[in-house]
Amino acid sequence: MGASSSKASNFSDAGPKDKPIIMVLGGPGTGKGTQCGRMVKEFGFKHISLGEILRKEVKNRSQIGEEYASIMKEGKLVPLDMTLRLMKNAIEQSNDASGYILDGFPRAVNQAKGFTKQVKAPSLVLYLHAPHEVLKHRLMQRGQISGRADDNAETIRKRLATFKKQSLPVVTYYEKTNTTVKRVCTITTTDDIYNQVREAVRHAEFDNTLVSCFSNRM
């Protein structure tokens, strides 16, 4: 892997620094959750969704949840220290996993740099993308079904603008660090999308132990 990993002193020797981390990036409505679910089923990785973690905090009315509820209405990004703390805690609680799929994280370059410094660099970055008009349509449809507070026209507009300004540069950042980045267009069928995702995972340069593990699953 081109990007070097940083040893995280706050994780045990059997922690995530020795396991693959796949980051799944993409704007809202690109189908990240669907593709992550299929990877979990096939490869046995732990799926960690930043969005789901934050929505759970909101539901539980925790201090973080109260902060996020306000941020969510504006379509803004959650502060760096909060996101890193939540993601690291989620990983530590799943230390027995064979690997990790981080869904919707990192959402900004400073989050990417902070995660590499405190945990490790990703083994693979999957970037799911589609035209913004397509994403707007999908999110409005989802909002009619899910009732999610962030699936309304104004918040969707803000979220897409935030993604373009702050999250899209993360993809370029990883490409410049020689991390393997696979761009996948999501305007085709979910099966076609997953075929591309599966091939990217199979061809990622994991260590020999993990390659053997994957071979047994495939």
mmCIF file of C-alpha atoms in Angstrom:
data_model
loop_
_atom_site.group_PDB
_atom_site.id
_atom_site.type_symbol
_atom_site.label_atom_id
_atom_site.label_comp_id
_atom_site.label_asym_id
_atom_site.label_seq_id
_atom_site.Cartn_x
_atom_site.Cartn_y
_atom_site.Cartn_z
ATOM 1 C CA MET A 1 0.000 0.000 0.000
ATOM 2 C CA GLY A 2 1.422 3.389 -0.899
ATOM 3 C CA ALA A 3 0.254 5.242 2.215
ATOM 4 C CA SER A 4 2.194 4.311 5.311
ATOM 5 C CA SER A 5 0.374 3.426 8.527
ATOM 6 C CA SER A 6 0.973 5.206 11.810
ATOM 7 C CA LYS A 7 1.064 3.077 14.940
ATOM 8 C CA ALA A 8 -1.623 4.197 17.355
ATOM 9 C CA SER A 9 -0.396 4.006 20.930
ATOM 10 C CA ASN A 10 -3.941 3.865 22.349
ATOM 11 C CA PHE A 11 -4.761 0.562 20.614
ATOM 12 C CA SER A 12 -3.559 -2.891 21.627
ATOM 13 C CA ASP A 13 -1.134 -4.889 19.483
ATOM 14 C CA ALA A 14 -4.079 -6.979 18.269
ATOM 15 C CA GLY A 15 -6.045 -3.846 17.385
ATOM 16 C CA PRO A 16 -6.985 -2.243 14.060
ATOM 17 C CA LYS A 17 -3.425 -1.309 13.116
ATOM 18 C CA ASP A 18 -3.022 -4.967 12.071
ATOM 19 C CA LYS A 19 -6.346 -5.173 10.228
ATOM 20 C CA PRO A 20 -7.600 -3.681 6.953
ATOM 21 C CA ILE A 21 -9.655 -0.514 7.057
ATOM 22 C CA ILE A 22 -11.803 0.262 4.028
ATOM 23 C CA MET A 23 -13.211 3.774 3.830
ATOM 24 C CA VAL A 24 -16.406 4.218 1.816
ATOM 25 C CA LEU A 25 -16.826 7.826 0.748
ATOM 26 C CA GLY A 26 -19.532 9.528 -1.285
ATOM 27 C CA GLY A 27 -22.175 12.196 -1.126
ATOM 28 C CA PRO A 28 -25.520 11.588 0.586
ATOM 29 C CA GLY A 29 -27.689 9.281 -1.482
ATOM 30 C CA THR A 30 -24.886 7.424 -3.263
ATOM 31 C CA GLY A 31 -25.862 4.090 -1.692
ATOM 32 C CA LYS A 32 -22.954 3.716 0.703
ATOM 33 C CA GLY A 33 -24.994 1.813 3.283
ATOM 34 C CA THR A 34 -26.280 -0.699 0.736
ATOM 35 C CA GLN A 35 -22.801 -1.495 -0.592
ATOM 36 C CA CYS A 36 -21.313 -1.656 2.899
ATOM 37 C CA GLY A 37 -23.962 -4.185 3.902
ATOM 38 C CA ARG A 38 -23.047 -6.429 0.991
ATOM 39 C CA MET A 39 -19.328 -6.223 1.823
ATOM 40 C CA VAL A 40 -20.058 -7.179 5.421
ATOM 41 C CA LYS A 41 -21.990 -10.228 4.272
ATOM 42 C CA GLU A 42 -19.263 -11.394 1.891
ATOM 43 C CA PHE A 43 -16.058 -10.430 3.690
ATOM 44 C CA GLY A 44 -17.091 -10.426 7.340
ATOM 45 C CA PHE A 45 -15.866 -6.927 8.116
ATOM 46 C CA LYS A 46 -17.387 -4.717 10.820
ATOM 47 C CA HIS A 47 -19.521 -1.940 9.334
ATOM 48 C CA ILE A 48 -19.104 1.349 11.201
ATOM 49 C CA SER A 49 -21.307 4.192 9.968
ATOM 50 C CA LEU A 50 -20.556 7.657 11.320
ATOM 51 C CA GLY A 51 -24.040 8.806 10.352
ATOM 52 C CA GLU A 52 -25.715 5.929 12.193
ATOM 53 C CA ILE A 53 -23.598 6.542 15.285
ATOM 54 C CA LEU A 54 -24.543 10.213 15.310
ATOM 55 C CA ARG A 55 -28.243 9.537 14.734
ATOM 56 C CA LYS A 56 -28.170 7.085 17.649
ATOM 57 C CA GLU A 57 -26.641 9.781 19.836
ATOM 58 C CA VAL A 58 -29.461 12.130 18.798
ATOM 59 C CA LYS A 59 -32.084 9.490 19.614
ATOM 60 C CA ASN A 60 -30.510 8.907 23.046
ATOM 61 C CA ARG A 61 -30.406 12.670 23.621
ATOM 62 C CA SER A 62 -26.769 12.562 24.702
ATOM 63 C CA GLN A 63 -24.655 15.708 24.853
ATOM 64 C CA ILE A 64 -23.059 14.766 21.521
ATOM 65 C CA GLY A 65 -26.519 14.069 20.127
ATOM 66 C CA GLU A 66 -27.780 17.501 21.120
ATOM 67 C CA GLU A 67 -24.777 19.134 19.431
ATOM 68 C CA TYR A 68 -25.187 17.030 16.301
ATOM 69 C CA ALA A 69 -28.927 17.721 15.996
ATOM 70 C CA SER A 70 -28.145 21.412 15.665
ATOM 71 C CA ILE A 71 -25.275 20.807 13.237
ATOM 72 C CA MET A 72 -27.374 18.412 11.144
ATOM 73 C CA LYS A 73 -30.073 21.018 10.488
ATOM 74 C CA GLU A 74 -27.439 23.282 8.930
ATOM 75 C CA GLY A 75 -25.948 20.472 6.827
ATOM 76 C CA LYS A 76 -22.529 21.146 8.353
ATOM 77 C CA LEU A 77 -19.737 18.777 9.368
ATOM 78 C CA VAL A 78 -19.295 17.483 12.897
ATOM 79 C CA PRO A 79 -16.126 18.840 14.622
ATOM 80 C CA LEU A 80 -12.901 16.857 14.207
ATOM 81 C CA ASP A 81 -12.415 15.838 17.839
ATOM 82 C CA MET A 82 -15.982 14.550 18.085
ATOM 83 C CA THR A 83 -15.788 12.426 14.929
ATOM 84 C CA LEU A 84 -12.417 10.924 15.809
ATOM 85 C CA ARG A 85 -13.567 10.053 19.312
ATOM 86 C CA LEU A 86 -16.732 8.368 18.049
ATOM 87 C CA MET A 87 -14.961 6.384 15.329
ATOM 88 C CA LYS A 88 -12.113 5.259 17.584
ATOM 89 C CA ASN A 89 -14.574 4.135 20.258
ATOM 90 C CA ALA A 90 -16.593 2.173 17.702
ATOM 91 C CA ILE A 91 -13.458 0.426 16.431
ATOM 92 C CA GLU A 92 -12.214 -0.390 19.932
ATOM 93 C CA GLN A 93 -15.581 -1.935 20.770
ATOM 94 C CA SER A 94 -15.235 -4.250 17.748
ATOM 95 C CA ASN A 95 -11.675 -5.402 18.319
ATOM 96 C CA ASP A 96 -12.534 -8.993 17.340
ATOM 97 C CA ALA A 97 -13.496 -7.984 13.784
ATOM 98 C CA SER A 98 -11.352 -9.176 10.855
ATOM 99 C CA GLY A 99 -11.426 -5.692 9.376
ATOM 100 C CA TYR A 100 -13.418 -2.477 9.322
ATOM 101 C CA ILE A 101 -15.595 -0.651 6.826
ATOM 102 C CA LEU A 102 -15.883 3.011 7.713
ATOM 103 C CA ASP A 103 -19.036 4.360 6.093
ATOM 104 C CA GLY A 104 -19.074 8.102 5.365
ATOM 105 C CA PHE A 105 -15.798 8.815 7.141
ATOM 106 C CA PRO A 106 -13.626 10.829 6.879
ATOM 107 C CA ARG A 107 -15.714 13.795 5.750
ATOM 108 C CA ALA A 108 -12.909 16.352 5.609
ATOM 109 C CA VAL A 109 -9.150 16.319 4.976
ATOM 110 C CA ASN A 110 -8.353 17.185 8.598
ATOM 111 C CA GLN A 111 -10.360 14.132 9.678
ATOM 112 C CA ALA A 112 -8.382 11.973 7.241
ATOM 113 C CA LYS A 113 -5.070 13.265 8.562
ATOM 114 C CA GLY A 114 -6.183 12.949 12.180
ATOM 115 C CA PHE A 115 -7.339 9.363 11.701
ATOM 116 C CA THR A 116 -4.063 8.324 10.058
ATOM 117 C CA LYS A 117 -2.108 9.910 12.905
ATOM 118 C CA GLN A 118 -4.188 8.433 15.725
ATOM 119 C CA VAL A 119 -5.158 5.075 14.186
ATOM 120 C CA LYS A 120 -3.747 4.197 10.728
ATOM 121 C CA ALA A 121 -4.053 4.896 7.016
ATOM 122 C CA PRO A 122 -6.809 3.070 5.110
ATOM 123 C CA SER A 123 -6.050 -0.031 3.077
ATOM 124 C CA LEU A 124 -8.567 0.999 0.420
ATOM 125 C CA VAL A 125 -10.809 3.978 -0.304
ATOM 126 C CA LEU A 126 -14.028 3.427 -2.254
ATOM 127 C CA TYR A 127 -15.533 6.606 -3.680
ATOM 128 C CA LEU A 128 -19.169 6.229 -4.739
ATOM 129 C CA HIS A 129 -20.445 9.082 -6.885
ATOM 130 C CA ALA A 130 -23.418 10.264 -8.959
ATOM 131 C CA PRO A 131 -24.609 13.613 -10.376
ATOM 132 C CA HIS A 132 -26.048 15.944 -7.724
ATOM 133 C CA GLU A 133 -29.455 16.075 -9.402
ATOM 134 C CA VAL A 134 -29.675 12.296 -9.120
ATOM 135 C CA LEU A 135 -28.720 12.451 -5.448
ATOM 136 C CA LYS A 136 -31.274 15.176 -4.713
ATOM 137 C CA HIS A 137 -34.020 13.035 -6.254
ATOM 138 C CA ARG A 138 -32.963 9.941 -4.293
ATOM 139 C CA LEU A 139 -32.792 11.840 -0.995
ATOM 140 C CA MET A 140 -36.192 13.449 -1.444
ATOM 141 C CA GLN A 141 -37.679 10.013 -2.142
ATOM 142 C CA ARG A 142 -35.907 8.574 0.898
ATOM 143 C CA GLY A 143 -37.199 11.396 3.070
ATOM 144 C CA GLN A 144 -40.787 10.558 2.159
ATOM 145 C CA ILE A 145 -40.237 7.020 3.437
ATOM 146 C CA SER A 146 -37.740 7.400 6.307
ATOM 147 C CA GLY A 147 -38.860 10.663 7.837
ATOM 148 C CA ARG A 148 -35.214 11.536 8.514
ATOM 149 C CA ALA A 149 -34.795 15.144 9.629
ATOM 150 C CA ASP A 150 -31.904 15.711 7.192
ATOM 151 C CA ASP A 151 -33.866 14.482 4.129
ATOM 152 C CA ASN A 152 -35.642 17.725 3.242
ATOM 153 C CA ALA A 153 -34.978 20.039 0.289
ATOM 154 C CA GLU A 154 -33.123 22.786 2.180
ATOM 155 C CA THR A 155 -30.934 20.469 4.255
ATOM 156 C CA ILE A 156 -30.189 18.297 1.215
ATOM 157 C CA ARG A 157 -28.980 21.372 -0.674
ATOM 158 C CA LYS A 158 -26.704 22.315 2.230
ATOM 159 C CA ARG A 159 -25.407 18.754 2.665
ATOM 160 C CA LEU A 160 -24.489 18.419 -1.008
ATOM 161 C CA ALA A 161 -22.761 21.820 -0.966
ATOM 162 C CA THR A 162 -20.821 20.821 2.156
ATOM 163 C CA PHE A 163 -19.804 17.521 0.583
ATOM 164 C CA LYS A 164 -18.515 19.240 -2.555
ATOM 165 C CA LYS A 165 -16.547 21.830 -0.585
ATOM 166 C CA GLN A 166 -15.168 19.789 2.315
ATOM 167 C CA SER A 167 -15.573 16.065 1.671
ATOM 168 C CA LEU A 168 -14.754 15.685 -2.023
ATOM 169 C CA PRO A 169 -11.173 16.949 -1.435
ATOM 170 C CA VAL A 170 -10.648 13.889 0.798
ATOM 171 C CA VAL A 171 -10.695 11.684 -2.308
ATOM 172 C CA THR A 172 -8.005 13.801 -3.958
ATOM 173 C CA TYR A 173 -6.002 13.814 -0.731
ATOM 174 C CA TYR A 174 -5.900 10.020 -0.593
ATOM 175 C CA GLU A 175 -5.002 9.769 -4.270
ATOM 176 C CA LYS A 176 -2.062 12.107 -3.679
ATOM 177 C CA THR A 177 -0.838 9.946 -0.773
ATOM 178 C CA ASN A 178 -0.790 6.922 -3.123
ATOM 179 C CA THR A 179 -3.593 5.192 -1.240
ATOM 180 C CA THR A 180 -5.577 2.866 -3.495
ATOM 181 C CA VAL A 181 -8.749 4.743 -4.445
ATOM 182 C CA LYS A 182 -11.516 3.135 -6.511
ATOM 183 C CA ARG A 183 -14.083 5.500 -8.055
ATOM 184 C CA VAL A 184 -17.455 3.828 -8.639
ATOM 185 C CA CYS A 185 -20.354 5.505 -10.474
ATOM 186 C CA THR A 186 -23.666 4.657 -8.784
ATOM 187 C CA ILE A 187 -26.174 5.464 -11.516
ATOM 188 C CA THR A 188 -26.281 1.817 -12.585
ATOM 189 C CA THR A 189 -27.784 -1.210 -10.791
ATOM 190 C CA THR A 190 -26.777 -2.161 -7.252
ATOM 191 C CA ASP A 191 -25.406 -5.460 -8.581
ATOM 192 C CA ASP A 192 -23.204 -3.705 -11.156
ATOM 193 C CA ILE A 193 -21.974 -1.335 -8.470
ATOM 194 C CA TYR A 194 -21.171 -4.170 -6.095
ATOM 195 C CA ASN A 195 -19.280 -6.115 -8.761
ATOM 196 C CA GLN A 196 -16.898 -3.154 -8.996
ATOM 197 C CA VAL A 197 -16.702 -2.853 -5.209
ATOM 198 C CA ARG A 198 -15.983 -6.574 -4.796
ATOM 199 C CA GLU A 199 -13.163 -6.503 -7.339
ATOM 200 C CA ALA A 200 -11.591 -3.496 -5.653
ATOM 201 C CA VAL A 201 -11.611 -5.280 -2.285
ATOM 202 C CA ARG A 202 -10.206 -8.483 -3.766
ATOM 203 C CA HIS A 203 -7.344 -6.638 -5.443
ATOM 204 C CA ALA A 204 -6.451 -4.409 -2.500
ATOM 205 C CA GLU A 205 -2.966 -4.979 -1.110
ATOM 206 C CA PHE A 206 -3.704 -6.415 2.320
ATOM 207 C CA ASP A 207 -1.056 -8.316 4.247
ATOM 208 C CA ASN A 208 -0.547 -12.055 3.663
ATOM 209 C CA THR A 209 -2.697 -13.147 6.621
ATOM 210 C CA LEU A 210 -5.657 -11.169 5.357
ATOM 211 C CA VAL A 211 -5.183 -12.291 1.788
ATOM 212 C CA SER A 212 -5.372 -15.879 3.040
ATOM 213 C CA CYS A 213 -8.485 -15.037 5.032
ATOM 214 C CA PHE A 214 -10.172 -13.512 1.991
ATOM 215 C CA SER A 215 -9.200 -16.478 -0.170
ATOM 216 C CA ASN A 216 -11.007 -18.786 2.237
ATOM 217 C CA ARG A 217 -14.152 -16.654 2.016
ATOM 218 C CA MET A 218 -14.198 -16.331 -1.787
#
